[in-house]
XYZ file of C-alpha atoms in Angstrom:
326
model
C 29.914 7.322 -32.021
C 30.830 4.067 -30.296
C 28.127 1.453 -30.296
C 26.623 0.745 -26.877
C 27.751 -2.515 -25.309
C 25.354 -5.424 -25.756
C 23.363 -6.372 -22.668
C 24.675 -9.506 -20.961
C 22.114 -12.326 -21.025
C 21.629 -15.550 -19.101
C 22.945 -17.359 -22.213
C 26.283 -15.552 -21.762
C 26.429 -16.665 -18.134
C 25.558 -20.238 -19.139
C 28.357 -20.315 -21.776
C 30.881 -18.909 -19.302
C 30.087 -21.609 -16.736
C 29.378 -24.455 -19.163
C 25.866 -25.200 -17.930
C 22.389 -24.849 -19.409
C 20.337 -21.647 -19.373
C 17.780 -23.522 -17.289
C 20.379 -24.133 -14.597
C 21.363 -20.455 -14.691
C 17.721 -19.460 -14.395
C 17.199 -21.731 -11.400
C 20.226 -20.258 -9.633
C 19.678 -16.582 -10.442
C 15.968 -16.719 -9.619
C 16.621 -18.800 -6.492
C 13.958 -21.299 -7.514
C 12.964 -23.590 -4.612
C 12.927 -27.356 -4.954
C 15.901 -27.533 -7.361
C 18.914 -29.683 -6.427
C 21.699 -27.567 -7.892
C 25.167 -28.510 -6.542
C 26.575 -25.784 -4.326
C 29.742 -25.569 -6.454
C 27.659 -24.990 -9.611
C 25.590 -22.359 -7.808
C 28.737 -20.563 -6.718
C 30.229 -20.595 -10.255
C 26.997 -19.239 -11.763
C 26.780 -16.384 -9.267
C 30.455 -15.509 -9.715
C 30.128 -15.498 -13.509
C 27.012 -13.336 -13.369
C 28.798 -10.802 -11.200
C 31.964 -10.877 -13.348
C 30.048 -10.390 -16.604
C 27.807 -7.668 -15.181
C 24.598 -9.645 -15.696
C 21.356 -7.866 -14.848
C 17.942 -9.600 -14.954
C 15.714 -8.577 -17.869
C 12.540 -7.324 -16.217
C 10.052 -8.251 -18.985
C 11.478 -11.771 -19.211
C 11.350 -12.241 -15.450
C 7.777 -10.966 -15.350
C 6.794 -13.402 -18.102
C 8.390 -16.325 -16.289
C 6.981 -15.415 -12.871
C 3.541 -14.370 -14.075
C 3.997 -10.917 -12.547
C 6.574 -8.148 -12.384
C 8.816 -7.405 -9.411
C 7.705 -3.746 -9.338
C 5.963 -2.308 -6.268
C 4.669 1.212 -6.887
C 4.474 3.554 -3.881
C 2.211 6.578 -4.241
C 2.979 9.657 -2.163
C 1.848 13.219 -2.416
C 4.735 15.676 -2.583
C 3.523 17.530 0.529
C 3.893 14.416 2.683
C 7.676 14.373 2.349
C 9.601 14.629 5.599
C 12.125 12.694 7.678
C 9.571 10.153 8.929
C 8.156 9.392 5.480
C 11.688 9.189 4.093
C 12.569 6.638 6.769
C 9.430 4.599 6.001
C 10.357 4.558 2.311
C 13.940 3.517 3.097
C 12.748 0.644 5.297
C 10.195 -0.421 2.701
C 12.702 -0.327 -0.165
C 15.276 -2.374 1.772
C 12.716 -4.964 2.884
C 11.328 -5.328 -0.642
C 14.826 -5.645 -2.116
C 15.529 -8.513 0.287
C 12.494 -10.209 -1.255
C 13.645 -9.522 -4.841
C 11.064 -6.778 -5.328
C 11.807 -3.275 -6.596
C 10.218 -0.122 -5.195
C 9.238 2.646 -7.619
C 8.085 5.973 -6.164
C 5.314 8.102 -7.692
C 4.953 11.637 -6.357
C 1.416 12.815 -6.942
C 0.223 16.378 -7.150
C -1.144 18.931 -9.540
C -0.088 18.275 -13.123
C 1.319 14.802 -12.472
C 0.393 11.667 -14.385
C -2.604 9.733 -12.974
C -1.551 6.871 -10.726
C -3.368 4.134 -12.749
C -1.509 5.304 -15.879
C 1.827 5.029 -14.048
C 0.839 1.598 -12.728
C 0.187 0.379 -16.265
C 3.359 2.000 -17.636
C 5.689 0.289 -15.160
C 3.619 -2.932 -15.022
C 3.446 -2.776 -11.228
C 2.328 -5.931 -9.458
C 1.457 -4.043 -6.279
C 0.540 -0.451 -5.501
C 0.982 1.006 -2.028
C -0.004 4.223 -0.306
C 0.388 5.599 3.196
C -3.327 6.411 3.222
C -6.241 4.237 2.056
C -7.143 4.305 -1.640
C -10.813 4.965 -2.310
C -12.893 2.346 -4.097
C -12.721 4.076 -7.504
C -8.925 4.409 -7.398
C -8.506 0.801 -6.240
C -10.693 -0.411 -9.113
C -8.714 1.661 -11.636
C -5.413 0.260 -10.330
C -6.629 -3.326 -10.651
C -7.804 -2.556 -14.192
C -4.313 -1.169 -14.883
C -2.821 -4.557 -14.030
C -2.034 -4.435 -10.298
C -2.494 -7.703 -8.414
C -2.413 -6.025 -4.992
C -3.550 -2.558 -3.869
C -2.859 -1.531 -0.249
C -4.275 -0.095 1.885
C -7.955 0.027 0.938
C -10.802 1.846 2.673
C -11.409 -1.261 4.775
C -7.705 -1.838 5.470
C -6.240 1.474 6.561
C -3.211 2.557 8.550
C -5.428 4.655 10.815
C -4.432 2.651 13.908
C -0.892 4.004 13.622
C -2.100 7.595 13.611
C -4.548 7.108 16.484
C -1.785 5.542 18.568
C 0.312 8.681 18.039
C -2.490 10.942 19.295
C -3.224 8.656 22.235
C 0.407 8.754 23.404
C 0.496 12.545 23.132
C -2.639 13.023 25.212
C -1.819 10.364 27.809
C 1.523 12.054 28.460
C -0.146 15.419 29.059
C -2.905 13.913 31.196
C -0.288 12.124 33.317
C 1.331 15.531 33.882
C -1.923 16.748 35.453
C -3.454 18.649 32.538
C -7.235 18.506 32.564
C -8.071 20.520 29.446
C -6.331 19.521 26.228
C -6.102 21.335 22.904
C -5.214 20.032 19.459
C -3.283 22.023 16.837
C -4.266 20.939 13.340
C -2.473 22.220 10.211
C -4.227 24.445 7.700
C -3.519 22.017 4.852
C -6.383 20.058 3.308
C -4.125 17.213 2.171
C -3.005 16.624 5.768
C -6.568 16.269 7.057
C -6.841 12.432 6.871
C -3.780 11.905 9.080
C -4.557 14.896 11.311
C -8.098 13.653 11.915
C -6.928 10.170 12.913
C -4.363 11.595 15.343
C -7.104 13.826 16.742
C -9.304 10.755 17.264
C -6.514 9.203 19.315
C -6.281 12.352 21.438
C -10.061 12.328 21.898
C -10.069 8.661 22.911
C -7.423 9.296 25.569
C -9.367 12.287 26.903
C -12.594 10.266 27.036
C -10.851 7.395 28.840
C -9.635 9.882 31.485
C -13.090 11.450 31.855
C -12.010 14.723 30.242
C -13.857 16.912 27.749
C -13.032 16.530 24.028
C -9.929 18.434 22.889
C -10.287 22.028 21.717
C -9.276 21.954 18.052
C -7.762 25.045 16.426
C -5.929 25.498 13.127
C -2.296 26.596 13.230
C -0.553 27.673 10.038
C 3.222 27.831 10.006
C 3.076 31.529 10.845
C 3.613 33.172 14.220
C 0.466 35.320 13.876
C -1.736 32.293 13.210
C -0.197 30.433 16.138
C -0.591 33.438 18.441
C -4.317 33.611 17.651
C -4.639 29.907 18.411
C -2.781 30.344 21.714
C -5.192 33.099 22.698
C -8.141 30.873 21.770
C -6.883 27.960 23.841
C -6.256 30.141 26.883
C -9.784 31.507 26.644
C -11.051 27.928 26.750
C -8.915 27.050 29.772
C -6.597 24.764 27.795
C -3.310 24.119 29.581
C -1.649 21.723 27.109
C -1.698 21.144 23.342
C -1.106 18.099 21.166
C 0.238 19.277 17.795
C -0.215 17.460 14.490
C 3.536 17.493 13.889
C 6.775 18.897 15.225
C 6.544 21.715 12.683
C 3.117 22.723 13.956
C 4.330 22.376 17.558
C 7.270 24.714 16.874
C 4.775 27.191 15.393
C 2.753 26.991 18.629
C 5.933 27.756 20.591
C 6.449 30.796 18.348
C 2.844 31.840 19.007
C 3.504 31.664 22.744
C 6.519 33.941 22.363
C 4.392 36.388 20.346
C 2.043 36.592 23.344
C 4.893 36.973 25.842
C 4.242 33.472 27.143
C 6.328 30.309 27.372
C 6.034 26.542 27.476
C 5.412 24.635 29.640
C 4.317 27.102 32.345
C 1.685 28.869 30.239
C 0.943 26.068 27.765
C 2.559 22.649 27.465
C 3.185 21.468 23.891
C 3.898 18.014 22.428
C 4.670 17.251 18.776
C 5.125 14.221 16.516
C 8.084 12.829 14.490
C 11.135 13.855 16.530
C 12.508 15.972 13.716
C 16.119 17.128 14.209
C 14.875 20.650 14.980
C 12.665 19.373 17.844
C 15.568 19.146 20.271
C 16.768 22.606 19.188
C 13.420 24.330 19.724
C 12.955 26.855 22.526
C 12.295 25.047 24.783
C 13.283 21.609 23.455
C 10.144 19.895 22.201
C 8.515 16.831 23.723
C 7.490 14.590 20.847
C 6.282 11.146 19.792
C 8.742 9.139 17.699
C 8.001 5.870 15.981
C 10.048 3.212 14.284
C 9.325 4.185 10.694
C 11.728 1.540 9.357
C 9.605 -1.079 11.145
C 6.486 0.285 9.448
C 8.278 -0.015 6.111
C 9.130 -3.639 6.869
C 5.521 -4.383 7.859
C 4.284 -2.887 4.593
C 6.745 -5.078 2.686
C 5.538 -8.156 4.573
C 1.933 -7.284 3.758
C 2.757 -6.883 0.057
C 4.513 -10.236 -0.139
C 1.744 -12.027 1.764
C -0.928 -10.465 -0.457
C 0.971 -11.331 -3.654
C 1.189 -14.927 -2.459
C -2.538 -15.001 -1.746
C -2.101 -15.169 2.008
C -3.901 -13.122 4.659
C -1.954 -10.077 5.740
C -2.213 -7.729 8.679
C -1.562 -4.022 9.116
C -2.008 -3.044 12.748
C -0.217 -0.611 15.025
C 2.271 -2.215 17.383
C 2.816 -0.211 20.573
C 6.465 -1.301 20.569
C 7.069 0.876 17.506
C 6.104 4.091 19.338
C 7.805 6.028 22.109
C 7.286 9.402 23.710
C 10.414 11.516 24.154
C 9.896 13.943 27.044
C 11.654 17.273 26.859
C 11.247 20.723 28.400
C 8.119 21.815 26.455
C 5.894 19.709 28.706
């Protein structure tokens, strides 16, 4: 068996260029405050690329006092096009800052997050929902310098803005009794509840009664029962937790021989590709998930540098896409 090629080091780059390892380190780590001639910088970068040099993570962590690893914790059930887009935006923004995103999918039978944090020597740990106090403490004990968001620093504003936009659209269309379709999944409750709060706030601001909340599983029978319940309560329009749940509500209408928007208007969230193919095409709330990823990256960098950071919903990131379902 052929012996594996030896890893290229900064010493190899230094020999190839004829400069010191310190100079190579300054160039490759983009150290500020160093007066390296532009020609030398160019030769170092070209040699590193030609030789196939890759930074040695433990050595970089030792020199910097922390690793360049940012650990993102997601539960497997949260995967979808919006979350994927957030992760893509976050990964790209972190890479531009010389940080590396590592994804941990939680769930039954998976390794505890603090153990993973310690194993990869993560400097920062991120989630799309707040970590409770016990988990935050365990992550800091595992070596993390930054844990975001915490119970006092949540992303709830983003979710409430989604619900507010849904309800305001329906209210502007003349609907005076609003329903809310929540999924029958316990793990979705934190996000669903925040979106529901946004719907409730919009209803209260318009002088309307609180929304009528019913659970809709991704089954036509479940959705049909919910449709019947809403009609009994005089509900004329429904804000759904997601596009998937909204499509289920449309199926429930068909089961009852009814249709949107005449019998019940329906608005979803995420603008999934299937939303425009639904029958009828689904009105939905879309948001710039790449922008959210960039904001998370900014918050991580600011927190790692000991600066104050902010995580607040920006109305410019959200837009309602009206279609035939409302």
